[in-house]
CSV table of C-alpha atoms in Angstrom, one decimal:
chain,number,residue,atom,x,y,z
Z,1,UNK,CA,0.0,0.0,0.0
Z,2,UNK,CA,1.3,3.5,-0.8
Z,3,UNK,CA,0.0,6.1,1.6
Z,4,UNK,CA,-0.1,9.5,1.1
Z,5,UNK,CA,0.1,11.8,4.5
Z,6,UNK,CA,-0.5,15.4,4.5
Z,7,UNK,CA,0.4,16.7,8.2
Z,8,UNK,CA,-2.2,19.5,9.1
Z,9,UNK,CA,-0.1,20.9,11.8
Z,10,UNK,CA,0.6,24.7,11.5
Z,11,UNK,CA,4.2,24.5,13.2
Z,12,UNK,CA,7.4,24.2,11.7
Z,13,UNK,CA,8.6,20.1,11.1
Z,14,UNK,CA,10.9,20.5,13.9
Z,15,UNK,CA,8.6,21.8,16.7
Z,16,UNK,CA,5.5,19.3,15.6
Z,17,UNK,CA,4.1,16.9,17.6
Z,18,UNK,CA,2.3,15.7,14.9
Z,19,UNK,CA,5.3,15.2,12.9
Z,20,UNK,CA,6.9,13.2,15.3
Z,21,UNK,CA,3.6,10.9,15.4
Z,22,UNK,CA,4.0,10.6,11.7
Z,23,UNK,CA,7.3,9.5,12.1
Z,24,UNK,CA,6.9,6.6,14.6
Z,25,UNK,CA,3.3,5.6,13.0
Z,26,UNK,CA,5.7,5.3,9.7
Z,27,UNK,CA,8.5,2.9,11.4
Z,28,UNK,CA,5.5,0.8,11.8
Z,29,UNK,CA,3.4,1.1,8.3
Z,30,UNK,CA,6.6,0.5,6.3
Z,31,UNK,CA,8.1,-2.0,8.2
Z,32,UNK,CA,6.8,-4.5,5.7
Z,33,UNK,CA,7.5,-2.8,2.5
Z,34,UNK,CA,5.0,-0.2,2.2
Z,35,UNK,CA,5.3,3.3,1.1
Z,36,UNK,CA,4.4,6.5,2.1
Z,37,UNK,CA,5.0,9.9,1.2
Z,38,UNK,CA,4.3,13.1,4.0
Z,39,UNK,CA,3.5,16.6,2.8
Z,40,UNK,CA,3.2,19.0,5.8
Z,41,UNK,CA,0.6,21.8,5.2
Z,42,UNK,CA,3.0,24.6,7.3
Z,43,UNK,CA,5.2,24.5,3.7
Z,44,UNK,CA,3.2,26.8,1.8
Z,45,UNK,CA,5.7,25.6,-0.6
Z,46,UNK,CA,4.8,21.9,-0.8
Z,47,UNK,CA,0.5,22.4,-0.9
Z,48,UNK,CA,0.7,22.2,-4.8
Z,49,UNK,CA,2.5,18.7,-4.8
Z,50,UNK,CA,0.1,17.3,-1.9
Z,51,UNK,CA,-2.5,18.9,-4.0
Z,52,UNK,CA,-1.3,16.9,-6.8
Z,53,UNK,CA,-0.2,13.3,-4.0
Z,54,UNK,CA,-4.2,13.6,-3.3
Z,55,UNK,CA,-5.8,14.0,-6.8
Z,56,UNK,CA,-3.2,10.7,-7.8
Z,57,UNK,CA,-3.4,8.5,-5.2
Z,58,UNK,CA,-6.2,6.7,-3.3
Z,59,UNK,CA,-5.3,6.2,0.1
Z,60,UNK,CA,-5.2,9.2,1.8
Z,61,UNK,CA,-4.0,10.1,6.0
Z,62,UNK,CA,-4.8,13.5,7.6
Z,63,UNK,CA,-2.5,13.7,10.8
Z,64,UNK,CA,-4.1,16.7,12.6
Z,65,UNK,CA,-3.4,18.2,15.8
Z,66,UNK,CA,-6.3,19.3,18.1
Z,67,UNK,CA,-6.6,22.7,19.0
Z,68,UNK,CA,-9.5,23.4,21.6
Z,69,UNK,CA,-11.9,21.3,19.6
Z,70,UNK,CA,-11.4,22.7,15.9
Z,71,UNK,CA,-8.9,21.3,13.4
Z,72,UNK,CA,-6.5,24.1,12.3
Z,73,UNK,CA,-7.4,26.5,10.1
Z,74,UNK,CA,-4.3,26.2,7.8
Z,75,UNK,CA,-6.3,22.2,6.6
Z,76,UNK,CA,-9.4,24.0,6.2
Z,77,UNK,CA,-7.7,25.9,4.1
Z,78,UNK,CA,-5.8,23.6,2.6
Z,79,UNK,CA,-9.4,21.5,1.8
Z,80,UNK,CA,-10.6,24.2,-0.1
Z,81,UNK,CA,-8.0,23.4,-2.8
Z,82,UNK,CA,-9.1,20.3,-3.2
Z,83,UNK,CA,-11.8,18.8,-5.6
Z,84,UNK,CA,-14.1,16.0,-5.1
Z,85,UNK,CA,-12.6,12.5,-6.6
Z,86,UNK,CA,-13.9,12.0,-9.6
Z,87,UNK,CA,-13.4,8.0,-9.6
Z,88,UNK,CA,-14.8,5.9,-6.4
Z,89,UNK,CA,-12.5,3.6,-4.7
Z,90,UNK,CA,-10.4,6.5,-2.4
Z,91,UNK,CA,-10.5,6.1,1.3
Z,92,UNK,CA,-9.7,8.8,3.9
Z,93,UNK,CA,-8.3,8.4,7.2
Z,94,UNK,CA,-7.4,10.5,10.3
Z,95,UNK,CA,-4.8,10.5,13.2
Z,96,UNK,CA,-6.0,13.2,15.2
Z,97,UNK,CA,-4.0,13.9,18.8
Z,98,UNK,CA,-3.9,16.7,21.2
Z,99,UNK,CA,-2.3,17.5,24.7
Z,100,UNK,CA,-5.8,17.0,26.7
Z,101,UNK,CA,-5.4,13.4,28.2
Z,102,UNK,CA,-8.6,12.0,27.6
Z,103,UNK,CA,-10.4,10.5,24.7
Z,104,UNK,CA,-13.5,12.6,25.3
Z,105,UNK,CA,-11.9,15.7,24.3
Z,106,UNK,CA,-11.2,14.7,20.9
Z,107,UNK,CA,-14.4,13.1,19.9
Z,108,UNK,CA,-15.7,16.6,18.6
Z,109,UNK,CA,-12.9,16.1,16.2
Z,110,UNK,CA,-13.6,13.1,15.1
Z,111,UNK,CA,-17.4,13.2,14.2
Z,112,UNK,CA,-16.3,16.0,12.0
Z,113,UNK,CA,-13.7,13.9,10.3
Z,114,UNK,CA,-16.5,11.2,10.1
Z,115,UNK,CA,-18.2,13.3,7.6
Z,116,UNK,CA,-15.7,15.0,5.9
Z,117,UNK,CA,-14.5,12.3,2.9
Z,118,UNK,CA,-17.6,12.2,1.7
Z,119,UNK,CA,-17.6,15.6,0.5
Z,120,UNK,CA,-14.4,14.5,-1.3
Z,121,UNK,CA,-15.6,11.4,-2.5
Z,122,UNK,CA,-14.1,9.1,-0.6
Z,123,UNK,CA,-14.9,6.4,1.5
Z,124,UNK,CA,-14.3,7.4,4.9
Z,125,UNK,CA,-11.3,5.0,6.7
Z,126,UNK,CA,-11.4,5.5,10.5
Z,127,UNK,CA,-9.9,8.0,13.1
Z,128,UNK,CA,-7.5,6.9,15.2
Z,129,UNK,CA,-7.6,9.6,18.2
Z,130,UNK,CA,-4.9,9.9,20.7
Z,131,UNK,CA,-4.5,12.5,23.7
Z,132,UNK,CA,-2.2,13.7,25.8
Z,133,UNK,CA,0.4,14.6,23.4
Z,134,UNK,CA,1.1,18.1,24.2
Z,135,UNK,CA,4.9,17.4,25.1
Z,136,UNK,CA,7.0,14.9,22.5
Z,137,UNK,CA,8.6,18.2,20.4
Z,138,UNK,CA,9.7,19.7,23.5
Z,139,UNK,CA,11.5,17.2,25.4
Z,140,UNK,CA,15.1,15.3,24.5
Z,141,UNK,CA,14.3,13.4,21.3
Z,142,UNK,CA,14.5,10.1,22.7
Z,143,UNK,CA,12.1,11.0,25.8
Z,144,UNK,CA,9.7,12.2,22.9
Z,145,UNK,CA,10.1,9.5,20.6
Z,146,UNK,CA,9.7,6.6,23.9
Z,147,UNK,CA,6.2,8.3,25.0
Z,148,UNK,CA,5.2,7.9,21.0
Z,149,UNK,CA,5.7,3.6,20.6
Z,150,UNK,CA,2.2,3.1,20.8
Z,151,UNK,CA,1.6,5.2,17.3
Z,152,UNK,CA,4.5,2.7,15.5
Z,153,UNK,CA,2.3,-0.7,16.7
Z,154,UNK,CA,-1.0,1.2,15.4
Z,155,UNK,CA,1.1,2.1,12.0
Z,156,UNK,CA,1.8,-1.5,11.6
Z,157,UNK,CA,-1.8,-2.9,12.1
Z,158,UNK,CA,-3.3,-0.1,9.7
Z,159,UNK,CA,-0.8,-1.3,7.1
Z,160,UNK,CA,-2.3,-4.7,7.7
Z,161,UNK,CA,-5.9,-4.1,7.9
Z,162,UNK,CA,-5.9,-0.9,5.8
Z,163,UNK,CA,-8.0,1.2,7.8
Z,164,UNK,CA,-8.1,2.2,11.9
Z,165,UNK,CA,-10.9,-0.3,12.9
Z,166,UNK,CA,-13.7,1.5,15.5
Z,167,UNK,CA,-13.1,-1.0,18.4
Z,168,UNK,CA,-8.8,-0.7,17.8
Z,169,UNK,CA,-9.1,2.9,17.7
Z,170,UNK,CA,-11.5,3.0,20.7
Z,171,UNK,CA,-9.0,1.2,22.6
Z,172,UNK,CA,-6.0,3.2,21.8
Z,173,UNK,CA,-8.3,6.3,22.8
Z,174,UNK,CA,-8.3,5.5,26.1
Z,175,UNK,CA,-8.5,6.8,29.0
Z,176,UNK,CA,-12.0,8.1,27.3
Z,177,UNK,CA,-12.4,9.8,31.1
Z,178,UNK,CA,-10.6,10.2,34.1
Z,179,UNK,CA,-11.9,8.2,37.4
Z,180,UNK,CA,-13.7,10.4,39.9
Z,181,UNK,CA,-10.5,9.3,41.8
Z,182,UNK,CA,-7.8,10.0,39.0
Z,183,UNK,CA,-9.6,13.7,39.0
C-alpha cells in the first residue's frame, strides 16, 4: 500500500508533535514494504505537490493536531483546494492527537472527520484519536520518541488491515475519562 500523508499541523517540522507521530506511526506502516509519502501543510511551498499526492493517489491520511476542539485552520484551508474524486475507490483516514489526556476531548474532532471524505468522494477509513500529546517536540528526542511507541504498533496494524478499525481505535483512545479518583 502507498499512503499518502499530508500533516495539518501549522508549526514548523521540527517543533510538531504531529510530525513526530508521523514518524513513529511510519516505522510501523513501512516495516513490511510499504510506502508512504508526507507533505506537511505549514510548507506553503509543498501544498501544490500534496494537491497533486491527493488527486493521484487513493489512500489518503490526515494527521491533525487538536486545537480546543477545531482542526486548524491552515487544513481548512488547505481543503478548499481540493476537488471531489472523480473515480470511487479513495478512502480517507485520520490521526488526530492533542495535549488533553482524555479521549472525550477529541471526539468533537472526530465526528467531523467522520463526515468530511464524503464531501471529497471518498470512503471514509477510521480516526485513530490519541491525547495527551502536548509534550513529545519539546522534550530530548528520545524522551519524545519513547512516549510515541504506541503510534509505531498502530502504523503497523493499519498497514495490515488498511483502515483504523472503530473498536482498535477506541482502545487506543483510552482513558476516554478520568476516574472520579484520577480527577
Amino acid at each position: 500500500m502507498h499512503l499518502v500523508i499530508i500533516n495539518a499541523s501549522p508549526r514548523i517540522e521540527e517543533k510538531s508533535n504531529t510530525a513526530k507521530i508521523i514518524k513513529v506511526f511510519l516505522e510501523g506502516f513501512t516495516k513490511d514494504g510499504n510506502t508512504a509519502e508526507i507533505w506537511n501543510l505549514s510548507s506553503k511551498k509543498q501544498w501544490a505537490d500534496a494537491k497533486r499526492a491527493y488527486e493521484n493517489n487513493n489512500d489518503i491520511l490526515f494527521a491533525i493536531p487538536l486545537y480546543v476542539e477545531n482542526i486548524p485552520g491552515i487544513m481548512l484551508e488547505f481543503l478548499e483546494t481540493l476537488e471531489p474524486k472523480k473515480e470511487d475507490g479513495s478512502k480517507m483516514a485520520f490521526i488526530l492527537q492533542g495535549g488533553f489526556a482524555e479521549g472525550c476531548q477529541l471526539r468533537c474532532g472526530e465526528a467531523y472527520l467522520e463526515k468530511l471524505p464524503a464531501y471529497f468522494n471518498c470512503e471514509y477509513n477510521g480516526t485513530l484519536i490519541k491525547g495527551n500529546n502536548f509534550a513529545p517536540a519539546w522534550l530530548p528526542e528520545k524522551t519524545g520518541l519513547a512516549m510515541l511507541t504506541p503510534y509505531e504498533e498502530m502504523g503497523a496494524v493499519f498497514a495490515e488491515t488498511g483502515c483504523f478499525e472503530k473498536e482498535t481505535a477506541t482502545e487506543f483512545a483510552k482513558p476516554e475519562y478520568f476516574s472520579e479518583k484520577d480527577i
